[in-house]
Short mmCIF file of C-alpha atoms in Angstrom, two decimals:
data_model
loop_
_atom_site.label_atom_id
_atom_site.label_comp_id
_atom_site.label_asym_id
_atom_site.label_seq_id
_atom_site.Cartn_x
_atom_site.Cartn_y
_atom_site.Cartn_z
CA UNK A 1 3.86 -18.95 43.24
CA UNK A 2 4.82 -15.77 41.43
CA UNK A 3 7.25 -16.44 38.59
CA UNK A 4 9.87 -13.89 37.68
CA UNK A 5 9.92 -15.20 34.13
CA UNK A 6 7.27 -16.63 31.84
CA UNK A 7 7.31 -18.44 28.53
CA UNK A 8 6.72 -16.09 25.62
CA UNK A 9 6.25 -17.27 22.04
CA UNK A 10 7.94 -15.16 19.35
CA UNK A 11 7.28 -15.91 15.68
CA UNK A 12 10.19 -14.79 13.49
CA UNK A 13 10.06 -14.05 9.77
CA UNK A 14 12.14 -12.08 7.31
CA UNK A 15 12.63 -11.60 3.57
CA UNK A 16 9.04 -12.30 2.61
CA UNK A 17 9.47 -10.28 -0.62
CA UNK A 18 5.72 -9.75 -1.15
CA UNK A 19 4.76 -13.28 -0.09
CA UNK A 20 2.20 -13.57 2.68
CA UNK A 21 0.10 -16.09 4.62
CA UNK A 22 -2.91 -14.66 2.80
CA UNK A 23 -1.74 -15.86 -0.62
CA UNK A 24 -0.48 -19.19 0.75
CA UNK A 25 3.21 -18.35 0.44
CA UNK A 26 3.84 -19.50 4.00
CA UNK A 27 1.93 -20.22 7.20
CA UNK A 28 2.04 -17.95 10.21
CA UNK A 29 1.96 -19.95 13.48
CA UNK A 30 0.21 -18.51 16.53
CA UNK A 31 2.24 -16.63 19.09
CA UNK A 32 2.51 -13.63 21.39
CA UNK A 33 4.94 -11.55 19.32
CA UNK A 34 5.57 -11.32 15.58
CA UNK A 35 8.96 -10.05 14.37
CA UNK A 36 9.68 -9.23 10.72
CA UNK A 37 13.38 -8.61 10.05
CA UNK A 38 13.11 -6.73 6.77
CA UNK A 39 12.73 -7.09 3.00
CA UNK A 40 8.96 -7.05 3.18
CA UNK A 41 8.84 -6.18 -0.53
CA UNK A 42 10.84 -6.47 -3.75
CA UNK A 43 11.22 -2.76 -4.51
CA UNK A 44 9.32 -0.91 -1.80
CA UNK A 45 6.46 0.49 -3.84
CA UNK A 46 3.44 1.90 -2.04
CA UNK A 47 1.20 -0.91 -3.30
CA UNK A 48 3.67 -3.58 -2.15
CA UNK A 49 3.99 -2.03 1.28
CA UNK A 50 0.25 -1.51 1.61
CA UNK A 51 -0.41 -5.20 0.99
CA UNK A 52 2.27 -6.19 3.51
CA UNK A 53 1.11 -3.79 6.22
CA UNK A 54 -2.45 -4.97 5.69
CA UNK A 55 -1.76 -8.65 6.41
CA UNK A 56 0.58 -7.86 9.32
CA UNK A 57 -2.05 -5.61 10.92
CA UNK A 58 -4.63 -8.38 10.61
CA UNK A 59 -2.31 -11.04 12.09
CA UNK A 60 -3.33 -12.06 15.62
CA UNK A 61 -0.33 -11.11 17.79
CA UNK A 62 -0.22 -8.85 20.81
CA UNK A 63 2.96 -7.17 19.57
CA UNK A 64 4.24 -6.84 16.00
CA UNK A 65 7.77 -5.54 15.47
CA UNK A 66 8.91 -4.64 11.97
CA UNK A 67 12.09 -3.30 10.40
CA UNK A 68 12.92 -2.56 6.76
CA UNK A 69 15.53 -4.24 4.59
CA UNK A 70 17.66 -3.25 1.63
CA UNK A 71 14.84 -4.05 -0.85
CA UNK A 72 12.35 -1.76 0.92
CA UNK A 73 13.94 1.16 -0.89
CA UNK A 74 11.28 3.82 -0.38
CA UNK A 75 11.68 3.53 3.41
CA UNK A 76 15.23 4.91 3.05
CA UNK A 77 14.29 8.47 2.10
CA UNK A 78 17.86 9.62 1.37
CA UNK A 79 18.59 6.64 -0.85
CA UNK A 80 15.28 6.98 -2.70
CA UNK A 81 15.81 10.69 -3.33
CA UNK A 82 19.08 9.86 -5.08
CA UNK A 83 18.26 6.59 -6.82
CA UNK A 84 14.48 6.19 -6.85
CA UNK A 85 14.13 6.81 -10.58
CA UNK A 86 16.39 3.83 -11.28
CA UNK A 87 13.58 1.66 -9.92
CA UNK A 88 10.35 3.60 -10.44
CA UNK A 89 11.01 5.90 -13.39
CA UNK A 90 7.48 5.43 -14.73
CA UNK A 91 5.70 5.71 -11.38
CA UNK A 92 7.78 7.56 -8.76
CA UNK A 93 6.72 6.82 -5.20
CA UNK A 94 6.42 9.06 -2.16
CA UNK A 95 8.89 8.00 0.55
CA UNK A 96 6.92 9.91 3.15
CA UNK A 97 3.69 8.16 2.27
CA UNK A 98 5.40 4.77 2.32
CA UNK A 99 7.01 5.37 5.71
CA UNK A 100 3.74 6.63 7.18
CA UNK A 101 2.05 3.34 6.35
CA UNK A 102 4.22 1.83 9.07
CA UNK A 103 4.69 4.71 11.50
CA UNK A 104 0.94 5.43 11.60
CA UNK A 105 -0.07 1.81 12.01
CA UNK A 106 -2.05 1.29 15.24
CA UNK A 107 -0.67 -2.21 15.81
CA UNK A 108 2.86 -2.25 14.32
CA UNK A 109 6.00 -1.17 16.16
CA UNK A 110 8.20 0.06 13.32
CA UNK A 111 11.86 0.47 14.25
CA UNK A 112 14.20 2.49 12.04
CA UNK A 113 17.48 2.07 13.92
CA UNK A 114 15.88 2.57 17.30
CA UNK A 115 14.57 0.91 20.45
CA UNK A 116 11.23 0.17 22.05
CA UNK A 117 10.15 -1.26 25.38
CA UNK A 118 7.51 -3.94 24.80
CA UNK A 119 5.03 -4.92 27.50
CA UNK A 120 2.55 -7.69 26.83
CA UNK A 121 -0.52 -6.72 28.83
CA UNK A 122 -3.32 -9.11 27.84
CA UNK A 123 -4.78 -10.75 30.96
CA UNK A 124 -4.56 -14.19 29.34
CA UNK A 125 -1.09 -13.59 27.89
CA UNK A 126 2.36 -14.05 29.43
CA UNK A 127 2.49 -10.42 30.70
CA UNK A 128 6.20 -10.26 29.99
CA UNK A 129 8.42 -7.33 29.04
CA UNK A 130 11.54 -6.90 26.95
CA UNK A 131 13.59 -4.21 25.26
CA UNK A 132 14.04 -4.52 21.50
CA UNK A 133 16.36 -2.68 19.13
CA UNK A 134 15.66 -2.78 15.39
CA UNK A 135 17.71 -1.59 12.42
CA UNK A 136 17.42 -1.99 8.62
CA UNK A 137 21.12 -1.56 7.77
CA UNK A 138 23.39 -4.12 6.09
CA UNK A 139 26.74 -4.15 4.27
CA UNK A 140 26.35 -2.41 0.90
CA UNK A 141 26.17 -4.70 -2.12
CA UNK A 142 24.75 -3.36 -5.35
CA UNK A 143 22.34 -0.45 -5.63
CA UNK A 144 20.05 -1.08 -2.67
CA UNK A 145 18.90 0.85 0.38
CA UNK A 146 20.24 1.10 3.94
CA UNK A 147 23.79 0.11 3.01
CA UNK A 148 27.12 0.95 4.63
CA UNK A 149 30.47 0.45 2.94
CA UNK A 150 33.10 0.34 5.70
CA UNK A 151 33.78 -1.30 9.03
CA UNK A 152 34.14 2.15 10.58
CA UNK A 153 30.62 3.18 9.51
CA UNK A 154 29.26 -0.16 10.66
CA UNK A 155 30.87 0.21 14.07
CA UNK A 156 29.37 3.67 14.53
CA UNK A 157 25.93 2.30 13.68
CA UNK A 158 26.02 -0.77 15.90
CA UNK A 159 27.59 1.08 18.83
CA UNK A 160 24.18 2.76 19.18
CA UNK A 161 22.55 -0.49 20.34
CA UNK A 162 21.79 0.00 24.07
CA UNK A 163 23.59 -2.43 26.36
CA UNK A 164 20.35 -3.42 28.12
CA UNK A 165 18.71 -4.69 24.91
CA UNK A 166 17.04 -8.10 25.20
CA UNK A 167 16.22 -8.65 21.52
CA UNK A 168 18.25 -7.23 18.62
CA UNK A 169 16.54 -7.24 15.21
CA UNK A 170 18.76 -6.42 12.24
CA UNK A 171 18.39 -7.12 8.55
CA UNK A 172 21.98 -8.33 8.26
CA UNK A 173 23.25 -11.35 10.17
CA UNK A 174 26.43 -11.09 12.24
CA UNK A 175 29.59 -12.42 10.62
CA UNK A 176 30.01 -16.22 10.69
CA UNK A 177 26.55 -16.88 12.10
CA UNK A 178 23.61 -17.83 9.87
CA UNK A 179 25.23 -15.89 7.02
CA UNK A 180 26.62 -18.52 4.62
CA UNK A 181 25.98 -17.74 0.96
CA UNK A 182 26.96 -19.83 -2.03
CA UNK A 183 28.38 -16.92 -4.00
CA UNK A 184 29.57 -14.69 -1.12
CA UNK A 185 30.76 -17.08 1.57
CA UNK A 186 30.24 -15.62 5.03
CA UNK A 187 28.23 -12.51 4.14
CA UNK A 188 27.38 -11.14 7.58
CA UNK A 189 28.75 -8.09 9.39
CA UNK A 190 31.82 -8.37 11.65
CA UNK A 191 31.09 -5.07 13.41
CA UNK A 192 27.65 -6.40 14.37
CA UNK A 193 29.19 -9.62 15.72
CA UNK A 194 31.54 -7.57 17.87
CA UNK A 195 28.65 -5.48 19.17
CA UNK A 196 26.68 -8.61 20.02
CA UNK A 197 29.63 -9.71 22.18
CA UNK A 198 29.38 -6.42 24.05
CA UNK A 199 25.57 -6.28 24.34
CA UNK A 200 24.92 -10.04 24.58
CA UNK A 201 21.14 -9.92 23.99
CA UNK A 202 18.99 -12.97 24.51
CA UNK A 203 18.00 -13.06 20.84
CA UNK A 204 19.52 -11.62 17.65
CA UNK A 205 16.98 -11.96 14.83
CA UNK A 206 17.97 -11.28 11.23
CA UNK A 207 17.52 -12.31 7.60
CA UNK A 208 19.02 -10.91 4.37
CA UNK A 209 21.12 -13.98 3.49
CA UNK A 210 18.38 -16.37 2.43
CA UNK A 211 20.62 -19.43 2.38
CA UNK A 212 21.69 -18.74 5.95
CA UNK A 213 18.23 -19.44 7.34
CA UNK A 214 18.53 -21.24 10.67
CA UNK A 215 19.68 -20.62 14.23
CA UNK A 216 22.80 -20.82 16.37
CA UNK A 217 23.43 -20.46 20.08
CA UNK A 218 26.61 -18.54 20.85
CA UNK A 219 28.22 -18.89 24.26
CA UNK A 220 30.41 -15.80 24.61
CA UNK A 221 33.86 -16.12 26.18
CA UNK A 222 34.07 -13.38 28.82
CA UNK A 223 37.20 -14.76 30.47
CA UNK A 224 39.85 -14.55 27.75
CA UNK A 225 42.21 -11.66 28.66
CA UNK A 226 44.18 -11.58 25.40
CA UNK A 227 41.68 -12.28 22.60
CA UNK A 228 39.02 -9.72 21.76
CA UNK A 229 35.36 -10.53 21.03
CA UNK A 230 36.00 -14.20 21.66
CA UNK A 231 33.36 -16.91 21.41
CA UNK A 232 33.51 -19.99 23.58
CA UNK A 233 31.22 -22.32 21.68
CA UNK A 234 28.57 -22.38 18.98
CA UNK A 235 25.67 -24.79 18.69
CA UNK A 236 23.72 -25.10 15.45
CA UNK A 237 19.97 -25.63 15.55
CA UNK A 238 18.52 -28.78 14.00
CA UNK A 239 15.17 -27.77 12.49
CA UNK A 240 12.44 -30.19 13.68
CA UNK A 241 10.19 -28.86 10.90
CA UNK A 242 12.49 -29.65 8.01
CA UNK A 243 10.82 -31.63 5.22
CA UNK A 244 7.72 -32.43 7.29
CA UNK A 245 4.55 -30.79 8.57
CA UNK A 246 5.88 -29.93 12.03
CA UNK A 247 6.63 -26.40 13.19
CA UNK A 248 10.13 -25.01 12.98
CA UNK A 249 10.40 -24.37 16.70
CA UNK A 250 13.25 -23.48 19.05
CA UNK A 251 12.59 -24.15 22.74
CA UNK A 252 14.75 -21.90 24.92
CA UNK A 253 12.69 -22.31 28.10
CA UNK A 254 13.82 -23.63 31.46
CA UNK A 255 11.02 -26.15 31.64
CA UNK A 256 11.87 -27.24 28.11
CA UNK A 257 15.33 -28.02 29.41
CA UNK A 258 17.52 -25.70 27.34
CA UNK A 259 17.13 -22.12 28.54
CA UNK A 260 19.69 -19.54 27.56
CA UNK A 261 22.54 -18.74 29.92
CA UNK A 262 21.53 -15.11 29.87
CA UNK A 263 20.29 -13.48 33.05
CA UNK A 264 20.05 -9.71 33.21
CA UNK A 265 20.49 -7.77 36.45
CA UNK A 266 17.41 -8.21 38.62
CA UNK A 267 16.16 -11.17 36.56
CA UNK A 268 17.37 -14.10 38.60
CA UNK A 269 16.47 -17.56 37.35
CA UNK A 270 13.46 -19.03 39.09
CA UNK A 271 14.12 -22.18 41.11
CA UNK A 272 11.90 -24.64 39.26
CA UNK A 273 11.60 -28.39 38.99
CA UNK A 274 11.99 -29.45 35.35
CA UNK A 275 9.38 -31.56 33.62
CA UNK A 276 10.07 -35.32 34.05
CA UNK A 277 11.95 -36.68 31.08
CA UNK A 278 13.71 -33.38 30.35
CA UNK A 279 17.18 -32.38 31.43
CA UNK A 280 17.85 -29.15 33.29
CA UNK A 281 20.26 -26.67 31.80
CA UNK A 282 23.78 -27.39 33.00
CA UNK A 283 26.61 -24.86 32.65
CA UNK A 284 29.27 -24.73 31.33
CA UNK A 285 28.86 -28.11 29.65
CA UNK A 286 25.56 -28.61 27.85
CA UNK A 287 23.29 -31.59 27.73
CA UNK A 288 20.79 -30.94 24.94
CA UNK A 289 18.52 -33.98 24.63
CA UNK A 290 17.57 -35.09 21.14
CA UNK A 291 14.34 -36.54 22.57
CA UNK A 292 12.88 -33.05 22.29
CA UNK A 293 13.46 -32.04 18.66
CA UNK A 294 12.73 -28.36 19.29
CA UNK A 295 15.78 -28.25 21.59
CA UNK A 296 18.13 -30.08 19.26
CA UNK A 297 21.38 -28.27 18.54
CA UNK A 298 24.67 -29.67 17.31
CA UNK A 299 28.15 -28.44 18.07
CA UNK A 300 29.89 -26.45 15.36
CA UNK A 301 33.59 -25.64 15.16
CA UNK A 302 34.17 -21.97 14.56
CA UNK A 303 35.21 -21.05 11.04
CA UNK A 304 38.98 -21.05 10.58
CA UNK A 305 38.63 -17.81 8.64
CA UNK A 306 37.46 -16.03 11.78
CA UNK A 307 40.34 -13.77 12.80
CA UNK A 308 40.23 -11.92 16.11
CA UNK A 309 41.07 -8.20 15.98
CA UNK A 310 44.69 -7.40 16.89
CA UNK A 311 45.58 -7.23 20.57
CA UNK A 312 47.85 -4.50 21.93
CA UNK A 313 51.25 -5.35 23.41
CA UNK A 314 50.13 -3.71 26.64
CA UNK A 315 47.20 -6.08 26.96
CA UNK A 316 49.38 -9.09 26.20
CA UNK A 317 51.73 -8.00 28.97
CA UNK A 318 48.83 -7.43 31.32
CA UNK A 319 47.40 -10.86 30.54
CA UNK A 320 50.76 -12.47 31.28
CA UNK A 321 50.93 -10.76 34.67
CA UNK A 322 47.37 -11.76 35.51
CA UNK A 323 48.18 -15.35 34.62
CA UNK A 324 51.25 -15.29 36.87
CA UNK A 325 49.33 -14.13 39.96
CA UNK A 326 46.79 -16.94 39.68
CA UNK A 327 42.99 -17.08 39.98
CA UNK A 328 41.19 -14.08 41.46
CA UNK A 329 37.96 -13.89 43.47
CA UNK A 330 34.96 -14.26 41.18
CA UNK A 331 33.12 -11.53 43.10
CA UNK A 332 35.31 -8.97 41.35
CA UNK A 333 33.69 -9.88 38.07
CA UNK A 334 30.25 -8.74 39.18
CA UNK A 335 31.13 -5.86 41.49
CA UNK A 336 34.23 -4.34 39.90
CA UNK A 337 34.42 -0.57 39.88
CA UNK A 338 37.43 0.59 37.85
CA UNK A 339 37.92 3.63 40.08
CA UNK A 340 37.90 1.72 43.38
CA UNK A 341 39.49 -1.42 44.98
CA UNK A 342 43.02 -1.20 46.29
CA UNK A 343 43.80 -4.72 45.12
CA UNK A 344 43.03 -3.88 41.50
CA UNK A 345 44.88 -0.57 41.53
CA UNK A 346 48.01 -2.03 43.13
CA UNK A 347 48.30 -4.69 40.45
CA UNK A 348 47.39 -2.30 37.67
CA UNK A 349 50.13 0.05 38.79
CA UNK A 350 52.60 -2.76 38.27
CA UNK A 351 51.60 -3.12 34.62
CA UNK A 352 53.49 -0.41 32.83
CA UNK A 353 51.53 0.98 29.89
CA UNK A 354 48.45 -1.14 30.55
CA UNK A 355 45.28 0.10 28.94
CA UNK A 356 42.12 0.45 31.01
CA UNK A 357 38.92 -0.83 29.47
CA UNK A 358 39.99 -2.18 26.08
CA UNK A 359 36.91 -2.91 23.94
CA UNK A 360 36.07 -6.55 23.50
CA UNK A 361 38.40 -7.87 26.22
CA UNK A 362 37.28 -10.30 28.86
CA UNK A 363 39.42 -11.62 31.69
CA UNK A 364 39.42 -10.04 35.13
CA UNK A 365 39.32 -6.36 36.07
CA UNK A 366 42.90 -6.13 37.32
CA UNK A 367 44.26 -6.96 33.90
CA UNK A 368 43.79 -3.35 32.84
CA UNK A 369 42.26 -4.55 29.54
CA UNK A 370 38.91 -5.67 30.90
CA UNK A 371 36.01 -4.09 28.99
CA UNK A 372 34.46 -2.73 32.17
CA UNK A 373 31.80 -0.69 30.37
CA UNK A 374 29.96 -3.79 29.15
CA UNK A 375 31.11 -6.48 31.61
CA UNK A 376 30.86 -4.90 35.07
CA UNK A 377 27.63 -6.08 36.67
CA UNK A 378 26.59 -7.83 33.44
CA UNK A 379 28.41 -11.18 33.67
CA UNK A 380 25.05 -12.96 33.73
CA UNK A 381 24.66 -12.22 30.03
CA UNK A 382 26.66 -15.10 28.55
CA UNK A 383 24.69 -16.50 25.64
CA UNK A 384 22.80 -15.29 22.56
CA UNK A 385 20.64 -17.20 20.11
CA UNK A 386 21.05 -15.88 16.56
CA UNK A 387 18.08 -16.58 14.26
CA UNK A 388 18.01 -16.02 10.51
CA UNK A 389 14.30 -16.19 9.69
CA UNK A 390 14.38 -15.74 5.90
CA UNK A 391 11.12 -16.92 4.34
CA UNK A 392 12.31 -16.86 0.72
CA UNK A 393 14.46 -19.97 0.31
CA UNK A 394 16.58 -18.64 -2.55
CA UNK A 395 18.16 -15.30 -3.30
CA UNK A 396 15.74 -12.74 -4.67
CA UNK A 397 15.49 -12.47 -8.44
CA UNK A 398 13.02 -10.72 -10.73
CA UNK A 399 12.68 -14.11 -12.44
CA UNK A 400 11.17 -16.91 -10.41
CA UNK A 401 13.50 -19.80 -9.63
CA UNK A 402 12.64 -23.47 -9.65
CA UNK A 403 12.68 -25.67 -6.57
CA UNK A 404 11.75 -24.80 -3.03
CA UNK A 405 10.62 -21.20 -2.73
CA UNK A 406 9.60 -20.73 0.89
CA UNK A 407 10.90 -21.62 4.34
CA UNK A 408 8.71 -21.91 7.41
CA UNK A 409 8.48 -19.18 10.01
CA UNK A 410 10.71 -19.90 13.00
CA UNK A 411 8.91 -20.10 16.34
CA UNK A 412 10.89 -19.29 19.50
CA UNK A 413 9.70 -20.14 22.99
CA UNK A 414 11.73 -18.16 25.51
CA UNK A 415 11.45 -17.19 29.17
CA UNK A 416 11.17 -13.42 29.56
CA UNK A 417 10.78 -11.25 32.69
CA UNK A 418 7.25 -10.83 33.99
CA UNK A 419 6.25 -7.24 34.63
CA UNK A 420 2.61 -7.71 35.72
CA UNK A 421 1.11 -9.28 38.83
CA UNK A 422 1.01 -12.82 37.46
CA UNK A 423 0.38 -15.94 39.48
CA UNK A 424 0.90 -19.25 37.68
CA UNK A 425 2.12 -22.39 39.39
CA UNK A 426 2.71 -24.30 36.18
CA UNK A 427 4.82 -21.90 34.10
CA UNK A 428 3.80 -24.05 31.17
#
């Protein structure tokens, strides 16, 4: 039997701030892919980066994906040219030399607000493929690198994430997800959250907010015609490795019983028989068994502070008309072409002033507000797992804090598309 998808193990870390598995700061579980979501160092000096690149290069993973964070200041050449002497006035560093440590690495895929197509090719590996986008930017706070100071700038940045991205790696978390901070409240980026609604990747891996370490599954609402960027439901991960010697693992596989409701075009779910004792994934209601701790999530009510962007009067009118004409064929959701279909155009003509393709709107195509650019042919992308993989347990400080200093790496098992000629009847 040739599977279309195969289990791939991704080990996620972020905010190591000079800690490493070499010095015993944290353990690095085995896996196929290693992802570091930024803040490798405290102040981005060449010696700090050299130590970090050294242990990452020696780590046994087929693919290693790395982005910078706001503390890796030398990797932001423009920022360092303006403010470098505030950090390294005695020993100025060379931004070019620091960046080249990563760009010239034979085993590291370094992403500076860009994409890469990853193919795992080892004969004994999963031989899966995925598209990853990585970016070091985060909302500006203090004098640190890679910062933006307005929603407009943030939107321009995140709009550059390709819609076919499977894994998004950013230093900042999205707003209201794995971003809670004691002194800042919800410290993530709203523009990134909105972009995740539009892209709907399988995974969104981040860090930055150390206290936000954890994971959440977001089921996106693609049906609401009058609320933009709406979320249907959020499930919080229960860490099976908390306060014990077990791994901090998230099982998102079909055989594990809790695969993501996220199927890209041409990646149809394999018809498989689940392992006895596990529950198959059921949509839209979820049955997440607590008997498998790596699958354990709990329901979370969305924050009451989460305000949807304003909706135009035209879209409200369109939504009312759509509601009055009743349910429409579901085929329109996957095959809609905004320039064709007489049915859609006849109804749209009846909606005076309706806007075509309003960003962030779900519903059905004939509403005139349906975000056709990101929904047409992509309705299989319904769910994203957000993972904040911060290793440092407390906010960074030049003075060491008491108490717990390190979190565990987060291990993610996920089914990804197979690209090679793989035959495996077990899919285990």
